[in-house]
PDB file of C-alpha atoms and ligand atoms in Angstrom:
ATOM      1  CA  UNK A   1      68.225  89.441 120.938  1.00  0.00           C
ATOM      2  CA  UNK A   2      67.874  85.886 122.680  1.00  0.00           C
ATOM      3  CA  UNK A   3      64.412  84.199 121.320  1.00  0.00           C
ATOM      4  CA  UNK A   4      62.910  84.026 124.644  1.00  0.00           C
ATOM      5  CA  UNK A   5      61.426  87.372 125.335  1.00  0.00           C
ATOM      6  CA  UNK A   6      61.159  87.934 129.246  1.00  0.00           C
ATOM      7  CA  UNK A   7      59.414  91.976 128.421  1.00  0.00           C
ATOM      8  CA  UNK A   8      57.513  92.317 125.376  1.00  0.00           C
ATOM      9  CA  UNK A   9      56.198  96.016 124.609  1.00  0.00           C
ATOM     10  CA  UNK A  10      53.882  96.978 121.902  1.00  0.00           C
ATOM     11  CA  UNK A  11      52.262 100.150 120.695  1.00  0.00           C
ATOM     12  CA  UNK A  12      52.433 101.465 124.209  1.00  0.00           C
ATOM     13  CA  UNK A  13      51.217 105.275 124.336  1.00  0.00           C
ATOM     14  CA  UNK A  14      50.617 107.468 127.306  1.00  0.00           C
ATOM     15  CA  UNK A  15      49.096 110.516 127.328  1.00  0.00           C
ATOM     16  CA  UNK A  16      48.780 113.347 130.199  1.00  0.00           C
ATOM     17  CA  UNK A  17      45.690 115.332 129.890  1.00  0.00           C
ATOM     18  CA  UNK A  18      45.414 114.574 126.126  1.00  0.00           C
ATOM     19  CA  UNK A  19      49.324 115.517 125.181  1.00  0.00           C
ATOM     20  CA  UNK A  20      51.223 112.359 124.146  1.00  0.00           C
ATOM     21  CA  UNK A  21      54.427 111.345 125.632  1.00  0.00           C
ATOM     22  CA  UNK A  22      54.365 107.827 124.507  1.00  0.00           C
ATOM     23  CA  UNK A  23      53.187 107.318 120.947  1.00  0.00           C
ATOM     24  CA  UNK A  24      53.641 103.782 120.316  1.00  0.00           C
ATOM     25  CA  UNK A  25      56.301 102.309 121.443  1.00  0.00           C
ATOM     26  CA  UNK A  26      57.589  98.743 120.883  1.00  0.00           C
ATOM     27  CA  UNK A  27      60.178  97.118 122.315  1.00  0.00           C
ATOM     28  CA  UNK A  28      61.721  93.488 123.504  1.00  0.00           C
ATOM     29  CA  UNK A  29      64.490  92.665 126.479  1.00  0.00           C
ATOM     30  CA  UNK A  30      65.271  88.905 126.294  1.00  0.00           C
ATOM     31  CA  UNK A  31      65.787  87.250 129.968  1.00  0.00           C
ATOM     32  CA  UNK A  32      69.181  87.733 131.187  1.00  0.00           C
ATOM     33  CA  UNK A  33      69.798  90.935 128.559  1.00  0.00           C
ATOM     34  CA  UNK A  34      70.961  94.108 129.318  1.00  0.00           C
ATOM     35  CA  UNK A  35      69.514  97.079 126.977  1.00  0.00           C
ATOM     36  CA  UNK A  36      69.442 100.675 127.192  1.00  0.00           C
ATOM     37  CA  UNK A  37      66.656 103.468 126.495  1.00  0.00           C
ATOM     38  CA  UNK A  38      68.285 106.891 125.383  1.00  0.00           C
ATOM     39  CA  UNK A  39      66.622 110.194 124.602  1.00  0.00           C
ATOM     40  CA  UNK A  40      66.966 113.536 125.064  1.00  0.00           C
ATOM     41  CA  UNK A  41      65.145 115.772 128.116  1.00  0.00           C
ATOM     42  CA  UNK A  42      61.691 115.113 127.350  1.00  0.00           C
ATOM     43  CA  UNK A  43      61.561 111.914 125.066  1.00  0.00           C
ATOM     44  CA  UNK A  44      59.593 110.120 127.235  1.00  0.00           C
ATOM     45  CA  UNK A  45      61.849 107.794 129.081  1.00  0.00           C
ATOM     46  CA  UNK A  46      60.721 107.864 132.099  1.00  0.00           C
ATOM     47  CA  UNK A  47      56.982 107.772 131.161  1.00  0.00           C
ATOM     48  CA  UNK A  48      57.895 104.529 129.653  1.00  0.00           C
ATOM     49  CA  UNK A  49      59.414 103.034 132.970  1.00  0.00           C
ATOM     50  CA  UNK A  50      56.342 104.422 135.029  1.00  0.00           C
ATOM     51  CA  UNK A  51      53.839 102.677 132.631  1.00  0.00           C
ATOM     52  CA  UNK A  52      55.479  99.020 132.583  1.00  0.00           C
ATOM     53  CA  UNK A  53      55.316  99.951 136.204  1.00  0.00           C
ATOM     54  CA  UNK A  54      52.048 100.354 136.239  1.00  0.00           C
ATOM     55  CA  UNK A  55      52.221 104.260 137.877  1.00  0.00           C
ATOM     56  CA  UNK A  56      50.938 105.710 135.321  1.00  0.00           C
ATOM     57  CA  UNK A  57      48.049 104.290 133.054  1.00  0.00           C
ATOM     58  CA  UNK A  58      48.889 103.776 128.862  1.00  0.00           C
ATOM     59  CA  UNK A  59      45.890 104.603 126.355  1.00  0.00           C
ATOM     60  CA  UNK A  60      46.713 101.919 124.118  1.00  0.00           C
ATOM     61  CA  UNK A  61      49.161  98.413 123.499  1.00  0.00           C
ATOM     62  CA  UNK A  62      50.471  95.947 125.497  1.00  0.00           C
ATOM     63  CA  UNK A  63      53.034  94.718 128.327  1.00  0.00           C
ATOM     64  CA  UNK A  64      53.614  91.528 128.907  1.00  0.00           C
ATOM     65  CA  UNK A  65      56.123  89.608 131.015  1.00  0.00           C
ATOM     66  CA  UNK A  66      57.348  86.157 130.613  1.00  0.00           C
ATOM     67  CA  UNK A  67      53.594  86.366 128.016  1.00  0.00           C
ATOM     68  CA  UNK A  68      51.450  87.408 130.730  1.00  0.00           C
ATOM     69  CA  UNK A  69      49.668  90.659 130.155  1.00  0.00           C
ATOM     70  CA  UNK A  70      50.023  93.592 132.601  1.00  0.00           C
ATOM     71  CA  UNK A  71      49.741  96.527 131.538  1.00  0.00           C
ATOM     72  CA  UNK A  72      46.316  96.780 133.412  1.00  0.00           C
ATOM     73  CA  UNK A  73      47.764  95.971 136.678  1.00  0.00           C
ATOM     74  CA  UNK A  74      48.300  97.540 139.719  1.00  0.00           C
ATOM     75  CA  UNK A  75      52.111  98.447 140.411  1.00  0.00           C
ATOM     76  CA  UNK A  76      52.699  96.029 143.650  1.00  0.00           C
ATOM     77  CA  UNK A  77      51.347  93.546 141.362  1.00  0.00           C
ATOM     78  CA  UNK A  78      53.394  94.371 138.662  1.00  0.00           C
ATOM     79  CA  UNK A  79      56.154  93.895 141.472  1.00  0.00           C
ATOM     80  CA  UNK A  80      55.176  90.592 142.502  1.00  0.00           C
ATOM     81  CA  UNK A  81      55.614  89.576 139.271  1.00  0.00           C
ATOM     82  CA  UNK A  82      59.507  90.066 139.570  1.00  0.00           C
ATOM     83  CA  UNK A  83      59.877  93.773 137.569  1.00  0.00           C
ATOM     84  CA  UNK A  84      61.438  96.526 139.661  1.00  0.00           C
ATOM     85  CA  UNK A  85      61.835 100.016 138.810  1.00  0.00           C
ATOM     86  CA  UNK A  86      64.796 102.578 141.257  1.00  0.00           C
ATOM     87  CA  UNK A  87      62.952 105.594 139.769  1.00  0.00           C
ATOM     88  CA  UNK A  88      64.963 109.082 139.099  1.00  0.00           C
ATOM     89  CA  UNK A  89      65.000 110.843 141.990  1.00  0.00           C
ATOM     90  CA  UNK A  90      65.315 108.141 144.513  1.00  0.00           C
ATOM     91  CA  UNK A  91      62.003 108.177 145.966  1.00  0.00           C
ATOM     92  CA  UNK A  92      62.778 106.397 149.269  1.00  0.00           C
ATOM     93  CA  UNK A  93      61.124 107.340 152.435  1.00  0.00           C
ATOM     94  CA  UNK A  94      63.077 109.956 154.673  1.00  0.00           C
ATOM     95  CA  UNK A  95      61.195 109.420 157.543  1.00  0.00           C
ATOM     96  CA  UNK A  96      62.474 106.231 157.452  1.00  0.00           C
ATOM     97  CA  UNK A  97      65.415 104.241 158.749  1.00  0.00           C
ATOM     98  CA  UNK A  98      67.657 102.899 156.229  1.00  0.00           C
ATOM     99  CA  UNK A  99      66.996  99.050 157.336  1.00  0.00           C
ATOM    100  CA  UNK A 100      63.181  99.955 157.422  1.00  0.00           C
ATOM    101  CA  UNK A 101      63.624 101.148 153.554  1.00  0.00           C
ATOM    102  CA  UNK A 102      65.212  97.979 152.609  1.00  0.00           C
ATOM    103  CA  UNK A 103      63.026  95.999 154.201  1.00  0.00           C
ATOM    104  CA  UNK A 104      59.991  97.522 152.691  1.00  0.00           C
ATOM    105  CA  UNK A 105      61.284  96.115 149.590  1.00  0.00           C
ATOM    106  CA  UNK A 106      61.610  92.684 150.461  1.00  0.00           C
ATOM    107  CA  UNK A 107      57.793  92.772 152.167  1.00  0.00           C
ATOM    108  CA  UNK A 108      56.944  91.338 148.684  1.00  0.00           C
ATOM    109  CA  UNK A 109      55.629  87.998 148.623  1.00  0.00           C
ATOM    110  CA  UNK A 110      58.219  86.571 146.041  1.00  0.00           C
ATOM    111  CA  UNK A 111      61.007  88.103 148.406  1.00  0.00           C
ATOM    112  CA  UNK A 112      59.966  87.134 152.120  1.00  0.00           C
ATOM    113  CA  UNK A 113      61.299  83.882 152.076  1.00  0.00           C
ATOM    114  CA  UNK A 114      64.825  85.036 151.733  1.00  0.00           C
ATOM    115  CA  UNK A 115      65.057  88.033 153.415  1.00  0.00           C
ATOM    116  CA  UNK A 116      68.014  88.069 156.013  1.00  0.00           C
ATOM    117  CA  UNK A 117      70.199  86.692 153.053  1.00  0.00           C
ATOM    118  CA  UNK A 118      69.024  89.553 150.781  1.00  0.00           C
ATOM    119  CA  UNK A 119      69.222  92.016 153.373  1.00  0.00           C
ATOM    120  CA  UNK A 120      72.352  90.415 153.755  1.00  0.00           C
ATOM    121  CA  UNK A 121      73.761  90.638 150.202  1.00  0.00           C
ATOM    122  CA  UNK A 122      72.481  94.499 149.757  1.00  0.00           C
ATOM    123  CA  UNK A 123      74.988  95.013 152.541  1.00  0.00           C
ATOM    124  CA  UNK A 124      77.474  93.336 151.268  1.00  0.00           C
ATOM    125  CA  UNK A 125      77.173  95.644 147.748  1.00  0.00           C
ATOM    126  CA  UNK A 126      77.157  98.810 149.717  1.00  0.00           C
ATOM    127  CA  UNK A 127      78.755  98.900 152.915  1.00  0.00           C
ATOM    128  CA  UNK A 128      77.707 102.539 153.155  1.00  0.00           C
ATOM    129  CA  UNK A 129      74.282 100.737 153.680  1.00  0.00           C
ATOM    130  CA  UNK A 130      75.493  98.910 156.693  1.00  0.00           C
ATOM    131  CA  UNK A 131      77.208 101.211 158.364  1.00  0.00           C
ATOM    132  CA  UNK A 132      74.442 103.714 158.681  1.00  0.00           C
ATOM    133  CA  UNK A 133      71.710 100.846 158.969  1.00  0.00           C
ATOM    134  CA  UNK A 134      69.757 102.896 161.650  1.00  0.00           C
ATOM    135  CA  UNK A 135      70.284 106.729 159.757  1.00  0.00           C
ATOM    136  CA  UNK A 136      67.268 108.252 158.437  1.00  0.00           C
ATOM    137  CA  UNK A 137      67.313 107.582 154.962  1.00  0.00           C
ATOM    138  CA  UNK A 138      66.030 111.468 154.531  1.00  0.00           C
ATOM    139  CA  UNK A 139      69.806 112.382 155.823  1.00  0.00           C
ATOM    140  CA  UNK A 140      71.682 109.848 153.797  1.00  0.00           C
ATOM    141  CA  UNK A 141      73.648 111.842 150.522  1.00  0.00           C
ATOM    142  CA  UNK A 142      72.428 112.111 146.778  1.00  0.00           C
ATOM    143  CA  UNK A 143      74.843 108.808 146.117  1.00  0.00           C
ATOM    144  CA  UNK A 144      73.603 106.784 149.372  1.00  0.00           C
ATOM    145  CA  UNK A 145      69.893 107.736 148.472  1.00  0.00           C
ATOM    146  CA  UNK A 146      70.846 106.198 145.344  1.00  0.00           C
ATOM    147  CA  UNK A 147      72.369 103.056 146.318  1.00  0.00           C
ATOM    148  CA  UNK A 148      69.414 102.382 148.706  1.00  0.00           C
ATOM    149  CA  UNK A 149      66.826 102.743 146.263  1.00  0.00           C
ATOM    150  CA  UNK A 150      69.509 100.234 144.306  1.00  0.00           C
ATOM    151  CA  UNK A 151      69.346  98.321 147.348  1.00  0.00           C
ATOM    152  CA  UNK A 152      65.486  98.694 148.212  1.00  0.00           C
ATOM    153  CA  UNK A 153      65.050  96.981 144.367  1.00  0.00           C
ATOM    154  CA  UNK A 154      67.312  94.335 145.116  1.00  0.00           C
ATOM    155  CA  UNK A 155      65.325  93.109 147.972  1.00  0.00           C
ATOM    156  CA  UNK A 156      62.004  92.335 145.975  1.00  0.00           C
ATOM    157  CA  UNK A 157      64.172  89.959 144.385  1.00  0.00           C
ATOM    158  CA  UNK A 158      63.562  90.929 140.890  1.00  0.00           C
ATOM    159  CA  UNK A 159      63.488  89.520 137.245  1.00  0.00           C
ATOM    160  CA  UNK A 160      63.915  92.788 135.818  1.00  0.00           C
ATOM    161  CA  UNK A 161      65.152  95.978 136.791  1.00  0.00           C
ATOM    162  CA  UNK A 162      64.382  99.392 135.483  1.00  0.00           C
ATOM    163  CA  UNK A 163      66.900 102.322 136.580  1.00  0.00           C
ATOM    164  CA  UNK A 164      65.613 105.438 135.509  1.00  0.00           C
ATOM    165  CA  UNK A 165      68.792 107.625 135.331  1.00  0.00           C
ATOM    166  CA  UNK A 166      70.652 106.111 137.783  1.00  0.00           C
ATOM    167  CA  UNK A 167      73.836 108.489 137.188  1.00  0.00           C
ATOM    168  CA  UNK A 168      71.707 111.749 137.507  1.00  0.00           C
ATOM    169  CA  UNK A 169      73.130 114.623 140.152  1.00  0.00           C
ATOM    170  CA  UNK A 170      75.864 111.988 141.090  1.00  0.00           C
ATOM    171  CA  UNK A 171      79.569 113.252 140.509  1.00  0.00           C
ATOM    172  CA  UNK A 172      81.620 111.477 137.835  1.00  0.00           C
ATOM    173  CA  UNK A 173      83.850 109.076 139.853  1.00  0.00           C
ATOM    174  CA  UNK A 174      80.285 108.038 142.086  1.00  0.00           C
ATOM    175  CA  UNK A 175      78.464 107.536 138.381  1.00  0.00           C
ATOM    176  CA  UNK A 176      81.086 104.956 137.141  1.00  0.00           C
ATOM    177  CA  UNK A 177      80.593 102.530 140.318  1.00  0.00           C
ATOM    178  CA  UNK A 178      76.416 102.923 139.870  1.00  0.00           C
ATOM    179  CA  UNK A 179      76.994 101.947 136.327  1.00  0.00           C
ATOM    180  CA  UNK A 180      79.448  99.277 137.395  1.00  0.00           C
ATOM    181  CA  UNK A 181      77.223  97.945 140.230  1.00  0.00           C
ATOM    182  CA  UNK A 182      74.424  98.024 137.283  1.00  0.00           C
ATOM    183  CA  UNK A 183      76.785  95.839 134.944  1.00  0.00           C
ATOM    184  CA  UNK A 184      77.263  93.372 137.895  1.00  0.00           C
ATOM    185  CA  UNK A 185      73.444  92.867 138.989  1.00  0.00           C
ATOM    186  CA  UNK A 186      73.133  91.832 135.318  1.00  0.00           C
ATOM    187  CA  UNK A 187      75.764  89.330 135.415  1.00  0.00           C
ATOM    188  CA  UNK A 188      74.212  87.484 138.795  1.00  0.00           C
ATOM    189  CA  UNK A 189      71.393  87.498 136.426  1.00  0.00           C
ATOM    190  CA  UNK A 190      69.184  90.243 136.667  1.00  0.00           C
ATOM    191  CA  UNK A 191      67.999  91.512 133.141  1.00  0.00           C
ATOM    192  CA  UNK A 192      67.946  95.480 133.317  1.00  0.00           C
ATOM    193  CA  UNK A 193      66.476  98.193 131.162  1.00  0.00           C
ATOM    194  CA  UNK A 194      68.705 101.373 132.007  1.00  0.00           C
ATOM    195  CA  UNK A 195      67.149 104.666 130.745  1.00  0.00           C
ATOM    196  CA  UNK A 196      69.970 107.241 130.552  1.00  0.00           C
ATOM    197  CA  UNK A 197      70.633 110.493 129.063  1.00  0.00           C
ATOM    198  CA  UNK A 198      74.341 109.655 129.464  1.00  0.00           C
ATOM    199  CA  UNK A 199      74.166 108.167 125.633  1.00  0.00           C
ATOM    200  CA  UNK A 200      77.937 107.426 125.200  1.00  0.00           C
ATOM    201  CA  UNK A 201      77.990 105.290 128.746  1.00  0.00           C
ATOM    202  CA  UNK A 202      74.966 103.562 128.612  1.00  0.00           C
ATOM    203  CA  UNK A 203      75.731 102.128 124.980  1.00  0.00           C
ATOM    204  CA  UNK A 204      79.117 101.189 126.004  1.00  0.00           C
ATOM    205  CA  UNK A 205      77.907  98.934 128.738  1.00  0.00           C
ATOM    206  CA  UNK A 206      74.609  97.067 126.379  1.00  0.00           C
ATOM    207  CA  UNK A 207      73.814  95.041 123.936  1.00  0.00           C
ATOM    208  CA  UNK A 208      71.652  96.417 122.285  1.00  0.00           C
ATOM    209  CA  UNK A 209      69.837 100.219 122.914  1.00  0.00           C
ATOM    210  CA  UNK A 210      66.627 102.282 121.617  1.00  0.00           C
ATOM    211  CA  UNK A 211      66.620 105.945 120.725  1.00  0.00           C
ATOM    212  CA  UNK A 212      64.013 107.676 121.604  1.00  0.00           C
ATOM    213  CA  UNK A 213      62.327 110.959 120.737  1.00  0.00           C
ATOM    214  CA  UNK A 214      59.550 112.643 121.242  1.00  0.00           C
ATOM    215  CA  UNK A 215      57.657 109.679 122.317  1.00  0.00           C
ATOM    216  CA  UNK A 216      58.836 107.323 119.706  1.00  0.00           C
ATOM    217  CA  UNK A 217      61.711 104.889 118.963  1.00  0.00           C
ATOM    218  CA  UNK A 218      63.766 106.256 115.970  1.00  0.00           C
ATOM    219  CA  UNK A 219      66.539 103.479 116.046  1.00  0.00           C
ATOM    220  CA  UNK A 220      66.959 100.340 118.053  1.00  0.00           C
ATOM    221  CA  UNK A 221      69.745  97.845 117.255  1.00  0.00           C
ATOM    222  CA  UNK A 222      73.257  96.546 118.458  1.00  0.00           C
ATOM    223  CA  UNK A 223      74.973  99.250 121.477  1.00  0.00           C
ATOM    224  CA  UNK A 224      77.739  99.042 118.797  1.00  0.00           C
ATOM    225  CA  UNK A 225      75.977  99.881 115.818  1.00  0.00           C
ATOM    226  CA  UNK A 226      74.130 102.709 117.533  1.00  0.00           C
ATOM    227  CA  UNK A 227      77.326 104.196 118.864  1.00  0.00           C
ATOM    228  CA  UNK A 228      78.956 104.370 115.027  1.00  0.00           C
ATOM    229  CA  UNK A 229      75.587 105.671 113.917  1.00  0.00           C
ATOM    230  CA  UNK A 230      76.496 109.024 112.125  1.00  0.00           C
ATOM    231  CA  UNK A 231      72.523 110.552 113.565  1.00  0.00           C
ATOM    232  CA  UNK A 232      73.568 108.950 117.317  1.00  0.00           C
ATOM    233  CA  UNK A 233      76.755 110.707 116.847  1.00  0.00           C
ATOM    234  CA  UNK A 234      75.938 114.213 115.739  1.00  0.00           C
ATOM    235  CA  UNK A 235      72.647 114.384 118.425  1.00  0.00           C
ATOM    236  CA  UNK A 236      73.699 112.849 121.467  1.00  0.00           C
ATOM    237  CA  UNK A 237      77.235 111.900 121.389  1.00  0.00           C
ATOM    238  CA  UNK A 238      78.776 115.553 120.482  1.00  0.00           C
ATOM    239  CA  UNK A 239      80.841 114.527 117.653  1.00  0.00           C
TER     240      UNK A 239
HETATM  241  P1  ATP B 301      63.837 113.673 131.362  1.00  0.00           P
HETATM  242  O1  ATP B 301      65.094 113.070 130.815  1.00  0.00           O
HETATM  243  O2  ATP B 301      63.846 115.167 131.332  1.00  0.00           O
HETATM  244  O3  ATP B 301      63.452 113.099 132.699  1.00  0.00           O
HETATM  245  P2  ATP B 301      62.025 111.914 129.923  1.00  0.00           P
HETATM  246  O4  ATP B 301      62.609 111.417 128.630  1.00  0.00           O
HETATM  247  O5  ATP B 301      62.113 110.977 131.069  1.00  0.00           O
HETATM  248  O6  ATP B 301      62.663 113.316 130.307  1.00  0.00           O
HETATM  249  P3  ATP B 301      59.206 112.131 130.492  1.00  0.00           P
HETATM  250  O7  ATP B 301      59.460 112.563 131.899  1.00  0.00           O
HETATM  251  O8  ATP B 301      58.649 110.782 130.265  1.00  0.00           O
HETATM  252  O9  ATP B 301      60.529 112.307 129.607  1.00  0.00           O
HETATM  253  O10 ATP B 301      58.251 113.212 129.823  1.00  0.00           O
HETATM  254  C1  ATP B 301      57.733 113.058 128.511  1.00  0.00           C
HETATM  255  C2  ATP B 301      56.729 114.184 128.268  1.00  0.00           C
HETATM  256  O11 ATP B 301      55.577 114.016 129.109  1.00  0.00           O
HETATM  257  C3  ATP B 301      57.280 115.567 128.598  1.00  0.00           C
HETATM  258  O12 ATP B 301      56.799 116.458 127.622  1.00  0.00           O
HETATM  259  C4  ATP B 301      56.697 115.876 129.971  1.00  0.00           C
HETATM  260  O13 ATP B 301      56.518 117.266 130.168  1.00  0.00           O
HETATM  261  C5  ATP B 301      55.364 115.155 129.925  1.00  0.00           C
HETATM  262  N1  ATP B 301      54.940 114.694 131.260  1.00  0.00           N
HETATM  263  C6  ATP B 301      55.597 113.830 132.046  1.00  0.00           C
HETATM  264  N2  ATP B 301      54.909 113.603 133.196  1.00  0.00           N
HETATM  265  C7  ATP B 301      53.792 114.362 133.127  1.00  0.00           C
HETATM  266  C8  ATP B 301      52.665 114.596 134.002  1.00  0.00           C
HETATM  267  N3  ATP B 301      52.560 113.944 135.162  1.00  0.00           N
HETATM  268  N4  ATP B 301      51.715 115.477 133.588  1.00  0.00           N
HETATM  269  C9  ATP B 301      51.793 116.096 132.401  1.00  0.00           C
HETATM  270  N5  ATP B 301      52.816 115.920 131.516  1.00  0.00           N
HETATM  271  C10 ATP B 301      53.809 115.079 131.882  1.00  0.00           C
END
């Protein structure tokens, strides 16, 4: 991992109504990295993404970005502060124009300056986007839902992204172009933390990945050493 940590996460646990999903989880994504977050239905992945996002409250540990602590903040604060989650399940608003959607995410404060060329360069990545600017976003497909939430991220002009899933319900050929688009927001730049169930994918495109069940990392280490890992290989990789 690169020295310079831009997410630090220690001991994080989250619990819903006194059942842990989260039960102490540490983990590091250097600036610029991209690292992947695998477990089975249930681990806990996306309880992880929702608490750096500040949705849903931890019990104990810290988050910090670039060293700042936030784990006790709001999540459009947490936004401001450059980390941006496209949660499983899209999550846009259907009542509203795909345009409005976008620009939604760019109402952030770090992100208003530059609008029209972000707006701009969202297009660009999905023409889909453009062409059906004024559709409601309720009417778009499963993949165009996805690529605007993509493309609502993109606006805020992130540090970080989280993509919780980003291949789920989408068919196989649609799945390799949100993991490509993925691999290319991290080469402008953008550090990502992709949390997949698609184990064999999601190592082949990181550095380095965590395993994680039952609320707790089993293995982190090298994508490579993971995917030659005899326990990665028997529980998630079907060989
Ligand atoms: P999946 O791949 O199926 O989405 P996941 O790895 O993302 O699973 P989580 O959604 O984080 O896992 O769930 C972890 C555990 O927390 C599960 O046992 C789940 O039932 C529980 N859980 C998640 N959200 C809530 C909630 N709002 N209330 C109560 N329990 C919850």
């Amino acid at each position: 991992m690169p020295d310079d940590a831009l997410l630090e996460i220690d001991d994080l646990c989250v619990a819903y109504d006194g059942s842990n999903a989260l039960n102490g989880v540490s983990l590091r994504i250097g600036k610029g990295e991209l690292i992947c977050v695998v477990g089975a239905n249930g681990a806990g992945k996306t309880s992880l993404i929702r608490s750096i996002a500040g949705i849903v409250p931890s019990s104990r540990g810290s988050v910090r970005i670039n060293g700042v602590e936030i784990s006790r903040r709001p999540p459009w604060d947490i936004c401001e502060m450059g980390i941006a989650q496209v949660a499983e399940g899209r999550q846009i608003f259907s009542a509203l124009s795909v345009e409005d959607n976008l620009l939604i995410g760019g109402s952030l404060k770090r992100a208003r300056h530059d609008l029209a060329n972000t707006l701009d360069s969202v297009y660009q990545l999905f023409g889909r986007l453009r062409e059906r600017r004024d559709q409601l976003a309720g009417t778009l497909s499963g993949g165009e839902q996805q690529m605007l939430a993509i493309g609502r991220a993109i606006m805020s002009k992130p540090e970080i992204m989280m993509f919780d899933e980003p291949s789920i319900g989408l068919s196989p050929a649609l799945t390799d172009v949100m993991f490509g688009v993925v691999k290319s927001l991290n080469e402008q730049g953008i550090t990502v933390l992709l949390v997949e169930q698609n184990v064999a994918k999601s190592l082949a495109m990181s550095s380095r990945g965590y395993v994680l069940e039952n609320g707790s990392v089993v293995l982190h280490g090298s994508s490579r050493d993971l995917l030659e890992n005899p326990d990665v290989q028997r529980a998630y990789l079907g060989l």
